[in-house]
Coordinates of C-alpha atoms and ligand atoms in Angstrom, one line a residue:
M1 CA -35.5 276.1 -43.3
A2 CA -36.3 275.8 -46.9
E3 CA -40.0 274.6 -47.1
R4 CA -40.0 273.8 -50.7
A5 CA -36.0 273.4 -51.3
A6 CA -37.0 270.5 -53.6
D7 CA -36.8 272.7 -56.9
P8 CA -39.6 275.2 -56.4
A9 CA -41.1 276.5 -59.7
S10 CA -38.8 279.4 -60.5
H11 CA -40.3 282.8 -61.4
F12 CA -39.1 286.3 -62.0
I13 CA -39.1 287.5 -58.4
R14 CA -37.1 284.5 -57.5
E15 CA -34.6 285.2 -60.2
I16 CA -34.2 288.7 -59.1
I17 CA -33.6 287.6 -55.6
E18 CA -30.8 284.7 -56.4
D19 CA -29.1 287.4 -58.5
D20 CA -29.1 289.9 -55.8
L21 CA -27.7 287.0 -53.3
R22 CA -25.2 285.9 -55.7
S23 CA -23.9 289.4 -56.6
G24 CA -23.7 290.4 -52.8
R25 CA -26.3 293.1 -53.4
H26 CA -28.0 291.6 -50.2
A27 CA -26.6 289.2 -47.5
R28 CA -30.3 288.4 -46.5
V29 CA -33.8 288.6 -47.9
V30 CA -36.2 290.9 -45.9
T31 CA -39.5 291.3 -47.3
R32 CA -42.8 292.4 -46.0
F33 CA -46.6 292.1 -46.1
P34 CA -48.3 295.4 -45.7
P35 CA -52.1 295.0 -45.4
E36 CA -54.2 298.1 -44.7
P37 CA -56.8 297.2 -41.8
N38 CA -59.7 298.2 -43.5
G39 CA -61.1 294.7 -44.1
Y40 CA -60.6 290.9 -43.9
L41 CA -57.8 288.9 -45.8
H42 CA -59.0 287.7 -49.0
I43 CA -57.5 284.7 -51.1
G44 CA -55.7 287.4 -52.9
H45 CA -53.8 288.7 -50.0
A46 CA -53.2 285.0 -49.5
K47 CA -51.3 285.1 -52.5
S48 CA -49.2 287.9 -51.5
I49 CA -48.4 286.4 -48.2
C50 CA -47.5 283.1 -49.7
L51 CA -45.0 284.9 -51.6
N52 CA -43.6 287.3 -49.3
F53 CA -43.5 284.7 -46.5
G54 CA -42.6 282.1 -48.9
L55 CA -39.6 283.7 -50.5
A56 CA -38.3 284.8 -47.0
R57 CA -38.4 281.0 -45.9
Q58 CA -37.0 279.8 -48.8
Y59 CA -33.7 282.1 -48.5
G60 CA -33.4 282.0 -45.1
G61 CA -34.6 285.6 -44.8
V62 CA -37.3 287.3 -42.8
C63 CA -40.6 288.7 -43.5
H64 CA -42.3 291.7 -41.7
L65 CA -46.0 291.9 -41.0
R66 CA -46.5 295.9 -41.3
F67 CA -50.1 297.5 -41.1
D68 CA -50.2 300.2 -43.6
D69 CA -52.3 302.1 -41.3
T70 CA -52.6 305.6 -42.2
N71 CA -56.2 306.3 -43.2
P72 CA -57.9 306.2 -39.8
A73 CA -61.5 306.8 -41.6
K74 CA -61.7 303.4 -42.9
E75 CA -59.2 301.2 -40.4
D76 CA -60.3 299.4 -37.2
V77 CA -58.5 297.1 -34.6
E78 CA -61.0 294.6 -35.5
Y79 CA -59.2 294.2 -38.7
V80 CA -55.7 294.2 -37.4
D81 CA -56.6 291.3 -35.2
A82 CA -58.3 289.2 -37.8
I83 CA -55.5 289.8 -40.3
M84 CA -53.1 288.3 -37.5
E85 CA -55.5 285.5 -37.2
D86 CA -55.4 284.8 -40.6
V87 CA -51.9 285.2 -41.5
R88 CA -50.9 282.8 -38.4
W89 CA -53.6 280.4 -39.7
L90 CA -52.1 280.1 -43.2
G91 CA -49.0 279.0 -41.3
F92 CA -46.7 281.7 -41.4
D93 CA -44.7 283.6 -38.6
W94 CA -43.6 287.3 -38.3
G95 CA -41.9 286.3 -34.9
D96 CA -41.1 289.5 -33.2
R97 CA -41.1 291.7 -36.6
L98 CA -45.0 293.1 -36.3
F99 CA -45.0 296.9 -37.5
Y100 CA -47.5 299.5 -37.7
A101 CA -46.6 302.5 -40.5
S102 CA -48.2 304.5 -37.7
D103 CA -45.2 303.8 -35.5
Y104 CA -43.2 305.8 -37.9
F105 CA -45.7 308.9 -37.8
E106 CA -42.9 311.0 -36.0
Q107 CA -40.3 309.9 -38.3
L108 CA -42.3 310.1 -41.3
Y109 CA -43.1 313.9 -40.1
D110 CA -39.3 314.8 -39.8
F111 CA -38.4 313.2 -43.1
A112 CA -41.1 315.6 -44.4
M113 CA -39.9 318.6 -42.9
R114 CA -36.6 317.4 -44.6
L115 CA -37.9 317.7 -47.8
V116 CA -39.5 321.2 -46.9
E117 CA -36.0 322.4 -45.7
A118 CA -34.3 321.0 -48.8
G119 CA -36.8 323.0 -51.1
K120 CA -38.4 319.7 -52.4
A121 CA -41.8 319.9 -50.7
Y122 CA -44.0 323.0 -50.3
V123 CA -47.5 323.6 -48.6
D124 CA -50.2 324.2 -50.9
S125 CA -53.5 326.1 -50.2
L126 CA -55.4 325.1 -53.3
S127 CA -58.9 323.1 -52.6
A128 CA -58.9 319.4 -53.2
D129 CA -60.9 320.4 -56.3
E130 CA -58.4 322.8 -57.6
I131 CA -55.8 320.5 -57.0
R132 CA -57.5 318.0 -59.2
A133 CA -58.1 320.6 -61.8
Y134 CA -54.5 321.7 -61.9
R135 CA -53.0 318.1 -62.3
G136 CA -53.8 318.0 -66.0
T137 CA -54.9 314.7 -67.9
F138 CA -53.0 311.7 -69.3
T139 CA -52.6 314.0 -72.6
E140 CA -52.5 317.5 -70.8
P141 CA -49.6 318.6 -68.6
G142 CA -50.5 319.9 -65.2
R143 CA -50.2 323.3 -63.9
N144 CA -48.1 324.8 -61.2
S145 CA -50.0 325.6 -58.1
P146 CA -49.8 329.6 -57.4
Y147 CA -48.5 328.3 -53.8
R148 CA -45.7 326.3 -55.5
D149 CA -42.9 328.9 -55.0
R150 CA -43.6 329.6 -51.3
S151 CA -40.3 330.3 -49.5
V152 CA -38.8 327.5 -47.1
A153 CA -39.3 329.4 -44.2
E154 CA -42.9 329.8 -45.1
N155 CA -43.5 326.2 -45.9
R156 CA -41.8 325.3 -42.5
D157 CA -44.1 327.8 -40.9
L158 CA -47.2 326.3 -42.4
F159 CA -46.2 322.7 -41.9
L160 CA -45.5 323.0 -38.5
R161 CA -48.8 324.9 -37.9
M162 CA -50.9 322.1 -39.8
R163 CA -49.3 319.7 -37.3
A164 CA -50.3 321.9 -34.6
G165 CA -53.6 322.0 -35.4
E166 CA -54.3 325.6 -36.4
F167 CA -56.0 325.0 -39.7
P168 CA -59.2 323.2 -40.5
D169 CA -59.2 319.9 -42.4
G170 CA -58.6 320.3 -46.4
A171 CA -56.9 324.2 -45.7
H172 CA -53.6 323.0 -46.7
V173 CA -51.8 320.1 -47.9
L174 CA -48.2 319.2 -48.2
R175 CA -47.0 318.3 -51.6
A176 CA -43.6 317.0 -53.0
K177 CA -42.2 319.5 -55.8
I178 CA -41.3 317.4 -58.6
D179 CA -42.6 317.9 -62.1
M180 CA -46.1 319.4 -63.1
A181 CA -45.4 318.3 -66.9
S182 CA -44.4 314.7 -65.8
S183 CA -46.1 312.3 -68.2
N184 CA -46.8 310.2 -65.1
L185 CA -49.4 311.6 -63.2
N186 CA -48.2 310.3 -59.9
M187 CA -44.9 312.4 -60.1
R188 CA -47.2 315.9 -60.6
D189 CA -46.4 317.3 -57.3
P190 CA -48.2 314.3 -55.7
T191 CA -49.7 315.0 -52.1
L192 CA -47.5 313.8 -49.1
Y193 CA -49.8 315.0 -45.9
R194 CA -53.3 316.1 -45.5
I195 CA -55.1 317.4 -42.2
R196 CA -57.7 315.2 -41.2
R197 CA -59.4 315.4 -37.6
I198 CA -60.0 311.8 -37.3
A199 CA -59.1 309.8 -34.4
H200 CA -56.5 306.9 -35.4
H201 CA -57.2 303.6 -33.7
R202 CA -53.4 303.7 -32.3
T203 CA -52.4 306.9 -32.1
G204 CA -55.6 308.5 -30.8
D205 CA -55.8 312.3 -31.1
Q206 CA -52.1 312.8 -31.2
W207 CA -52.5 313.7 -35.0
C208 CA -54.5 315.9 -37.1
I209 CA -52.3 315.4 -40.2
Y210 CA -51.8 312.1 -41.7
P211 CA -49.2 310.8 -44.6
L212 CA -50.4 309.3 -47.7
Y213 CA -49.5 306.1 -48.9
D214 CA -46.8 306.6 -51.6
F215 CA -44.9 308.6 -48.7
T216 CA -45.2 306.3 -46.3
H217 CA -44.6 302.9 -47.9
C218 CA -41.3 303.6 -49.3
L219 CA -40.0 305.3 -45.9
S220 CA -41.6 302.3 -43.7
D221 CA -39.7 299.9 -46.5
M222 CA -36.5 301.8 -45.8
L223 CA -36.7 301.9 -41.8
E224 CA -37.4 298.4 -41.8
G225 CA -34.4 297.2 -44.2
I226 CA -36.7 295.8 -46.7
T227 CA -34.6 294.4 -49.3
H228 CA -37.4 293.6 -52.1
S229 CA -40.9 295.5 -51.7
I230 CA -43.3 293.1 -53.7
C231 CA -46.6 294.7 -54.4
T232 CA -49.1 294.3 -57.5
L233 CA -49.0 295.7 -60.8
E234 CA -51.1 298.7 -60.0
F235 CA -48.2 300.3 -58.1
E236 CA -46.0 299.9 -61.3
N237 CA -46.3 303.4 -62.2
H238 CA -45.8 304.7 -58.3
R239 CA -42.4 303.3 -58.5
P240 CA -40.5 306.7 -59.9
L241 CA -42.1 308.4 -56.9
Y242 CA -41.3 305.5 -54.7
D243 CA -37.5 306.0 -55.6
W244 CA -37.8 309.8 -55.9
V245 CA -38.9 309.8 -52.2
L246 CA -35.9 307.7 -51.2
D247 CA -33.4 309.7 -53.6
A248 CA -34.7 313.2 -52.5
L249 CA -34.2 312.0 -48.9
D250 CA -30.7 310.2 -49.4
T251 CA -31.7 307.4 -47.1
P252 CA -29.0 304.9 -46.2
C253 CA -31.0 301.8 -48.0
H254 CA -33.0 301.8 -50.8
P255 CA -35.4 298.9 -51.2
Q256 CA -36.3 297.7 -54.6
Q257 CA -40.0 297.6 -55.5
I258 CA -40.9 294.7 -57.8
E259 CA -44.6 294.5 -59.3
F260 CA -46.5 291.3 -60.0
A261 CA -50.0 290.6 -61.4
R262 CA -52.7 290.4 -58.7
L263 CA -54.8 287.1 -58.4
N264 CA -58.4 287.5 -59.7
L265 CA -60.5 284.6 -59.5
S266 CA -63.5 283.5 -61.6
Y267 CA -67.2 283.7 -59.8
T268 CA -65.4 285.9 -57.0
V269 CA -65.3 289.8 -56.2
M270 CA -61.9 290.5 -54.7
S271 CA -62.1 294.4 -54.0
K272 CA -62.3 295.2 -50.0
R273 CA -64.8 297.7 -51.4
K274 CA -67.0 294.9 -52.6
L275 CA -66.6 292.5 -49.9
L276 CA -67.6 295.3 -47.2
A277 CA -70.8 296.0 -49.7
L278 CA -71.7 292.0 -49.3
V279 CA -71.0 292.4 -45.4
Q280 CA -72.9 295.6 -44.9
G281 CA -75.7 294.8 -47.2
G282 CA -76.8 291.7 -45.8
H283 CA -75.9 289.6 -48.8
V284 CA -73.9 287.3 -46.7
A285 CA -73.7 286.6 -42.9
G286 CA -70.4 288.4 -42.2
W287 CA -66.8 288.4 -43.5
D288 CA -66.3 284.7 -42.3
D289 CA -69.5 283.7 -44.3
P290 CA -68.5 280.4 -46.2
R291 CA -69.4 281.8 -49.3
M292 CA -66.9 284.7 -48.8
P293 CA -63.3 284.6 -50.4
T294 CA -62.0 285.8 -47.1
I295 CA -59.4 283.9 -45.3
S296 CA -61.9 283.6 -42.5
G297 CA -64.7 282.4 -44.6
F298 CA -62.4 279.7 -46.5
R299 CA -61.5 278.5 -42.8
R300 CA -65.0 278.4 -41.8
R301 CA -65.9 276.7 -44.9
G302 CA -63.5 273.8 -44.4
Y303 CA -60.4 274.9 -46.7
T304 CA -57.1 274.0 -45.4
P305 CA -54.2 276.5 -44.9
E306 CA -52.2 273.5 -47.1
A307 CA -54.5 273.6 -50.0
I308 CA -54.5 277.4 -50.0
R309 CA -50.8 277.6 -49.9
D310 CA -50.6 274.8 -52.7
F311 CA -53.1 276.8 -54.5
C312 CA -51.1 279.9 -54.6
E313 CA -47.8 278.1 -55.6
S314 CA -49.6 276.5 -58.5
V315 CA -51.0 279.7 -59.8
G316 CA -47.3 281.1 -60.3
V317 CA -46.1 284.7 -60.2
A318 CA -46.9 286.4 -63.5
K319 CA -46.2 290.0 -65.0
R320 CA -49.6 290.2 -66.6
D321 CA -53.1 290.2 -65.2
S322 CA -55.2 287.0 -65.6
M323 CA -58.3 285.6 -64.3
V324 CA -57.6 282.1 -62.8
D325 CA -60.6 279.8 -62.7
V326 CA -62.0 279.1 -59.2
A327 CA -62.0 275.0 -60.0
Q328 CA -58.2 275.5 -59.7
L329 CA -58.9 276.2 -56.1
E330 CA -61.5 273.8 -55.6
H331 CA -59.2 271.1 -57.1
H332 CA -56.5 271.8 -54.5
I333 CA -59.1 271.2 -51.9
R334 CA -60.4 268.3 -52.9
E335 CA -56.9 266.9 -53.3
D336 CA -55.9 267.6 -49.8
L337 CA -59.2 266.6 -48.2
N338 CA -58.9 263.2 -50.0
K339 CA -55.8 262.7 -48.2
R340 CA -56.7 263.7 -44.6
A341 CA -60.4 263.7 -44.2
P342 CA -62.2 260.6 -42.3
R343 CA -65.0 259.2 -44.6
V344 CA -68.3 258.8 -42.6
M345 CA -72.1 258.4 -43.5
A346 CA -74.4 261.0 -43.5
V347 CA -78.0 261.1 -44.7
L348 CA -78.6 264.9 -46.1
R349 CA -82.5 264.2 -47.4
P350 CA -83.3 261.1 -45.3
L351 CA -86.2 258.6 -46.4
K352 CA -87.0 255.9 -43.8
L353 CA -86.5 252.2 -44.5
V354 CA -87.6 249.3 -42.3
I355 CA -86.2 245.7 -42.8
E356 CA -88.7 243.4 -42.5
N357 CA -87.0 240.5 -42.0
Y358 CA -84.4 241.9 -39.5
P359 CA -84.9 241.0 -36.1
E360 CA -86.7 243.9 -34.0
G361 CA -84.1 245.2 -31.2
Q362 CA -81.0 243.6 -32.9
I363 CA -78.0 246.1 -33.6
E364 CA -74.8 244.7 -35.1
E365 CA -71.8 246.6 -35.0
L366 CA -70.3 247.1 -38.4
E367 CA -66.8 247.5 -39.2
A368 CA -66.0 250.7 -41.4
V369 CA -62.9 252.0 -42.8
N370 CA -62.0 255.5 -41.7
N371 CA -59.9 256.5 -44.8
P372 CA -59.0 254.1 -47.6
E373 CA -56.2 257.0 -48.5
D374 CA -54.7 256.6 -45.1
P375 CA -54.3 252.9 -43.4
A376 CA -53.3 254.6 -40.1
A377 CA -56.8 256.2 -39.8
G378 CA -58.0 252.7 -38.8
T379 CA -61.8 251.5 -38.6
R380 CA -64.9 252.5 -36.7
R381 CA -67.9 250.7 -35.5
L382 CA -71.3 251.6 -37.2
P383 CA -74.6 250.4 -35.5
F384 CA -76.9 248.7 -38.2
A385 CA -80.7 248.0 -37.0
R386 CA -84.2 247.1 -38.8
E387 CA -84.8 250.7 -39.4
L388 CA -82.5 253.1 -41.4
Y389 CA -82.5 256.5 -43.3
I390 CA -81.2 256.5 -46.8
E391 CA -80.9 259.4 -49.3
R392 CA -84.2 260.2 -50.6
D393 CA -82.6 260.9 -54.2
D394 CA -81.5 257.0 -53.8
F395 CA -84.7 255.7 -54.4
M396 CA -87.1 256.3 -57.6
E397 CA -90.4 254.6 -57.5
D398 CA -90.7 254.6 -61.4
P399 CA -86.8 254.9 -62.5
P400 CA -85.6 255.8 -65.9
G401 CA -83.0 253.7 -67.6
K402 CA -80.0 254.9 -66.2
F403 CA -81.1 254.9 -62.7
F404 CA -79.4 252.0 -61.2
R405 CA -80.0 252.8 -57.5
L406 CA -83.1 251.5 -55.1
A407 CA -86.7 251.0 -56.8
P408 CA -89.4 248.6 -56.1
G409 CA -88.4 245.1 -56.6
R410 CA -84.6 246.1 -57.0
E411 CA -81.7 245.2 -54.9
V412 CA -78.7 247.5 -53.7
R413 CA -76.0 246.9 -51.2
L414 CA -75.9 249.1 -48.0
R415 CA -72.4 249.9 -47.3
Y416 CA -70.5 248.0 -44.9
A417 CA -73.8 245.8 -44.4
Y418 CA -76.1 243.9 -46.6
I419 CA -77.9 243.6 -49.8
I420 CA -81.4 244.6 -49.4
K421 CA -84.4 244.7 -51.9
C422 CA -87.2 247.0 -52.0
E423 CA -90.5 245.2 -51.3
R424 CA -92.8 247.8 -50.9
V425 CA -93.8 251.6 -50.9
V426 CA -95.5 253.4 -48.0
K427 CA -97.1 256.3 -49.3
D428 CA -99.1 259.1 -47.9
P429 CA -103.0 258.3 -48.9
E430 CA -103.8 262.0 -49.4
T431 CA -100.6 263.4 -51.3
G432 CA -99.3 260.5 -52.8
A433 CA -95.7 261.4 -51.2
V434 CA -93.4 258.4 -50.3
L435 CA -93.0 258.0 -46.6
E436 CA -91.0 254.9 -46.2
L437 CA -90.0 251.9 -47.8
R438 CA -90.5 248.2 -46.7
C439 CA -87.6 246.2 -47.4
S440 CA -86.1 242.7 -47.1
Y441 CA -82.3 241.8 -46.6
D442 CA -80.2 238.8 -47.3
P443 CA -78.6 237.5 -44.1
E444 CA -75.7 235.8 -46.2
T445 CA -74.3 238.9 -47.9
R446 CA -72.8 240.7 -45.0
S447 CA -69.7 242.6 -46.2
G448 CA -66.7 240.6 -45.8
S449 CA -68.7 237.2 -45.8
P450 CA -68.1 234.8 -48.1
A451 CA -71.3 235.6 -50.1
S452 CA -70.7 239.3 -50.3
S453 CA -69.4 239.4 -53.4
R454 CA -72.6 239.1 -55.0
K455 CA -73.0 241.7 -57.4
V456 CA -75.5 244.5 -57.2
K457 CA -75.6 247.6 -59.3
A458 CA -75.5 250.3 -56.5
T459 CA -73.9 250.7 -52.9
L460 CA -75.9 253.4 -50.9
H461 CA -75.0 254.8 -47.4
W462 CA -77.4 254.8 -44.7
V463 CA -77.3 255.8 -41.0
S464 CA -79.7 254.0 -38.4
V465 CA -82.8 256.1 -37.3
A466 CA -82.0 255.0 -33.5
H467 CA -78.6 255.9 -33.5
A468 CA -78.3 258.7 -36.0
V469 CA -77.6 262.3 -35.0
A470 CA -79.8 265.0 -36.0
A471 CA -78.0 267.8 -37.9
E472 CA -78.2 271.2 -39.9
V473 CA -76.2 270.7 -43.2
R474 CA -75.3 274.0 -44.9
L475 CA -74.5 273.4 -48.8
Y476 CA -72.5 276.3 -49.9
D477 CA -71.7 276.9 -53.6
R478 CA -70.1 279.7 -55.7
L479 CA -71.5 283.1 -54.6
F480 CA -71.8 284.6 -58.2
K481 CA -73.7 283.2 -61.3
V482 CA -71.2 284.6 -63.6
E483 CA -67.8 284.2 -64.1
A484 CA -66.7 287.7 -63.9
P485 CA -69.1 289.6 -61.5
E486 CA -66.7 292.5 -60.9
A487 CA -67.1 293.5 -64.6
C488 CA -70.8 293.7 -64.1
D489 CA -72.2 297.0 -63.5
D490 CA -74.9 295.6 -61.2
W491 CA -72.4 293.3 -59.7
L492 CA -74.9 292.6 -56.8
A493 CA -77.7 291.3 -58.9
T494 CA -75.3 288.3 -60.1
I495 CA -75.3 286.9 -56.7
D496 CA -76.6 283.3 -56.8
P497 CA -79.6 282.8 -54.2
A498 CA -78.6 279.2 -54.7
A499 CA -75.2 279.5 -53.3
L500 CA -76.4 278.3 -49.8
T501 CA -79.0 275.9 -49.6
V502 CA -79.8 275.0 -45.5
L503 CA -81.1 271.1 -44.9
R504 CA -82.2 271.0 -41.4
E505 CA -83.4 267.3 -41.5
A506 CA -80.2 265.5 -42.1
R507 CA -79.2 262.8 -39.8
V508 CA -75.5 262.0 -39.2
E509 CA -73.9 258.9 -38.2
P510 CA -73.3 258.6 -34.3
S511 CA -69.5 258.9 -34.4
L512 CA -70.2 262.6 -35.4
A513 CA -71.6 263.4 -32.3
T514 CA -68.5 264.5 -30.5
A515 CA -67.0 266.4 -33.6
L516 CA -65.5 269.8 -33.0
A517 CA -66.0 272.6 -34.8
G518 CA -63.5 272.9 -37.4
E519 CA -63.0 269.0 -38.2
R520 CA -63.5 268.0 -41.5
F521 CA -65.0 264.9 -43.1
Q522 CA -65.9 262.9 -46.3
F523 CA -69.7 262.7 -46.1
E524 CA -69.3 259.3 -48.4
R525 CA -70.8 260.3 -52.0
Q526 CA -71.6 263.3 -50.9
G527 CA -68.6 265.7 -50.7
Y528 CA -66.4 267.3 -48.1
F529 CA -67.8 268.8 -44.8
C530 CA -66.7 270.6 -41.7
V531 CA -68.4 271.2 -38.5
D532 CA -69.4 275.0 -38.3
P533 CA -68.7 276.9 -35.1
D534 CA -72.4 277.0 -34.7
T535 CA -72.2 273.6 -33.4
G536 CA -73.0 273.2 -29.8
P537 CA -74.7 271.1 -27.3
G538 CA -77.7 269.6 -28.7
R539 CA -76.9 271.0 -32.1
A540 CA -74.7 269.8 -34.8
V541 CA -74.1 272.0 -38.0
F542 CA -72.0 271.2 -41.0
N543 CA -70.7 273.1 -43.9
R544 CA -70.3 271.8 -47.3
T545 CA -66.5 272.5 -48.3
V546 CA -66.7 271.2 -51.7
T547 CA -68.4 268.5 -53.9
L548 CA -66.6 265.3 -54.2
R549 CA -66.4 265.5 -57.9
D550 CA -65.3 268.2 -60.1
T551 CA -68.2 268.9 -62.1
W552 CA -66.7 271.9 -63.8
A553 CA -63.8 269.6 -65.6
R554 CA -66.6 267.2 -67.1
I555 CA -68.5 270.1 -68.4
Q556 CA -65.1 271.4 -69.9
A557 CA -64.5 268.1 -71.5
G558 CA -68.0 268.1 -73.1
P559 CA -70.6 265.6 -72.1
A560 CA -68.8 262.5 -70.8
R561 CA -70.4 258.8 -71.0
Ligands
LIG1 P1 -58.0 296.3 -52.0 O1 -57.7 296.9 -53.6 O2 -59.2 295.5 -52.3 O3 -58.6 297.5 -51.3 P2 -55.6 296.3 -51.4 O4 -54.6 295.8 -52.3 O5 -55.7 297.7 -51.3 O6 -57.1 295.5 -51.8 P3 -54.0 295.9 -48.9 O7 -54.3 295.5 -47.6 O8 -53.4 297.2 -49.3 O9 -55.0 295.6 -50.2 O10 -53.3 294.6 -49.8 C1 -51.8 294.1 -48.9 C2 -51.2 293.5 -49.8 O11 -51.8 292.4 -50.3 C3 -50.5 294.4 -50.8 O12 -49.1 294.2 -51.0 C4 -51.2 294.1 -52.2 O13 -50.6 294.3 -53.2 C5 -51.7 292.5 -51.9 N1 -52.8 292.4 -52.7 C6 -54.2 292.4 -52.3 N2 -54.9 292.2 -53.3 C7 -54.3 290.9 -54.0 C8 -54.4 290.2 -55.0 N3 -55.8 290.0 -55.6 N4 -53.4 289.4 -55.5 C9 -52.3 289.3 -54.8 N5 -51.8 290.4 -54.1 C10 -52.7 291.3 -53.7
LIG2 MG1 -53.8 298.7 -50.9

């Protein structure tokens, strides 16, 4: 049952749970992940999912998936479906424990009516602006609404009629009767219900009053028998209200709310409002654009669920907000892909090379290792011929001192093949642009042959012109130029236009002709790539998942070499 029974790094929530199990306060752990279906899930949600589902798994309990769908104005079934797909993809299973807060609307209404009957809630007829003005500030207490002392009978009647649709939107609200002088603004008679004539994606026009989050959440937790209701720090000063509602109704079970610090990532925005602005403003191609920090964006980019889970675990669970470097996430992606991604050769910016002393029409099938990290991955055959493509960057006509790759008169090895020498450069007579290289090869130096140990300073990747598959390659990078875009007023101006470069002339080795959307590879010397769903008959599209080396680490360590 336990996924990480081997000494999972402990943290304060694990300690609370272990205490509760030891003391017999709870026999079984029940957690929940409660997204509002008003956007796609992002990496912050993944942190919460890993925590809630992970704790349930670790302690042999269960974790519910509950849609917190009380605000029909912003919610949509598209988001419900996407959220379920993403949670499953991350590797978690809610079994038959799928819930919707909207399924509790009738019960929530009954609970609200019980508060009314107990004199603990009242119908207020102030306008929204007046309610705000009466609430006071951090430094000044609030004032009682003139409607606060309505009789139970009047409140009952008005609340019934609110539900029956007798009043226009905004005419009344239902409020808890707590304490307008409380130092905690959330306790100053918070609104529990408001009138909103908006169709709900599940309950249609059945309701014209909707419960608010603070009222809904604690009662949904209670109805489901949640033991530990884990949420992010911004709810810490909502906890007294969470407890007040359950105490006022004297509910049979009282879940414990526990707060932890939300995940913030550098070079990333994570508020759903901002992610929606990126999508609606056309700054990205959609919620699943590989530059987005959404789970669906990461999936399309080629991140693996295992790497995301490892990252979330490595971040730990804290009580104080902080910023995690996005390089830490990228590190986990590389670690995982290094183990599993087959190596292939792909030339992103091709330069043609002709081996003049290689027989025309001859093709050799060279053996190539699929993954040096995984002997079970075996080998494959690569066609080698007289005309090849190499990377344009791997040739310089007039190389500076530290450039050890191909140049006129110089020798390099072609991976799995021969040592070649650049004999001549063919240029466009008008522009001077390098069109192709004329080379020779040394037939004695085939990889694996006795003479193959002859040393040259560089090994280049290549593909055969006649056999290679044309491909579009999308190079993705971090979406923002600054470390903390969310702190910038004009955060949209910090988008890096170079976060996507599309290369349409790339050539990949023929084994990739049959690769399917979602498959991941290491393009030797280039990085990790995956097949984009835009791939189809006659069209191959690859996304760069992450570069090979952690350039960030080198920069942090100062100029190396
Ligand atoms: P936003 O503030 O961007 O709208 P949200 O927190 O309102 O996001 P919900 O759908 O309510 O989004 O979140 C579902 C769960 O995920 C909540 O329990 C919330 O605390 C948690 N969560 C959201 N963002 C993060 C984050 N960055 N780190 C950890 N947990 C998060
Ligand atoms: Mg929320």
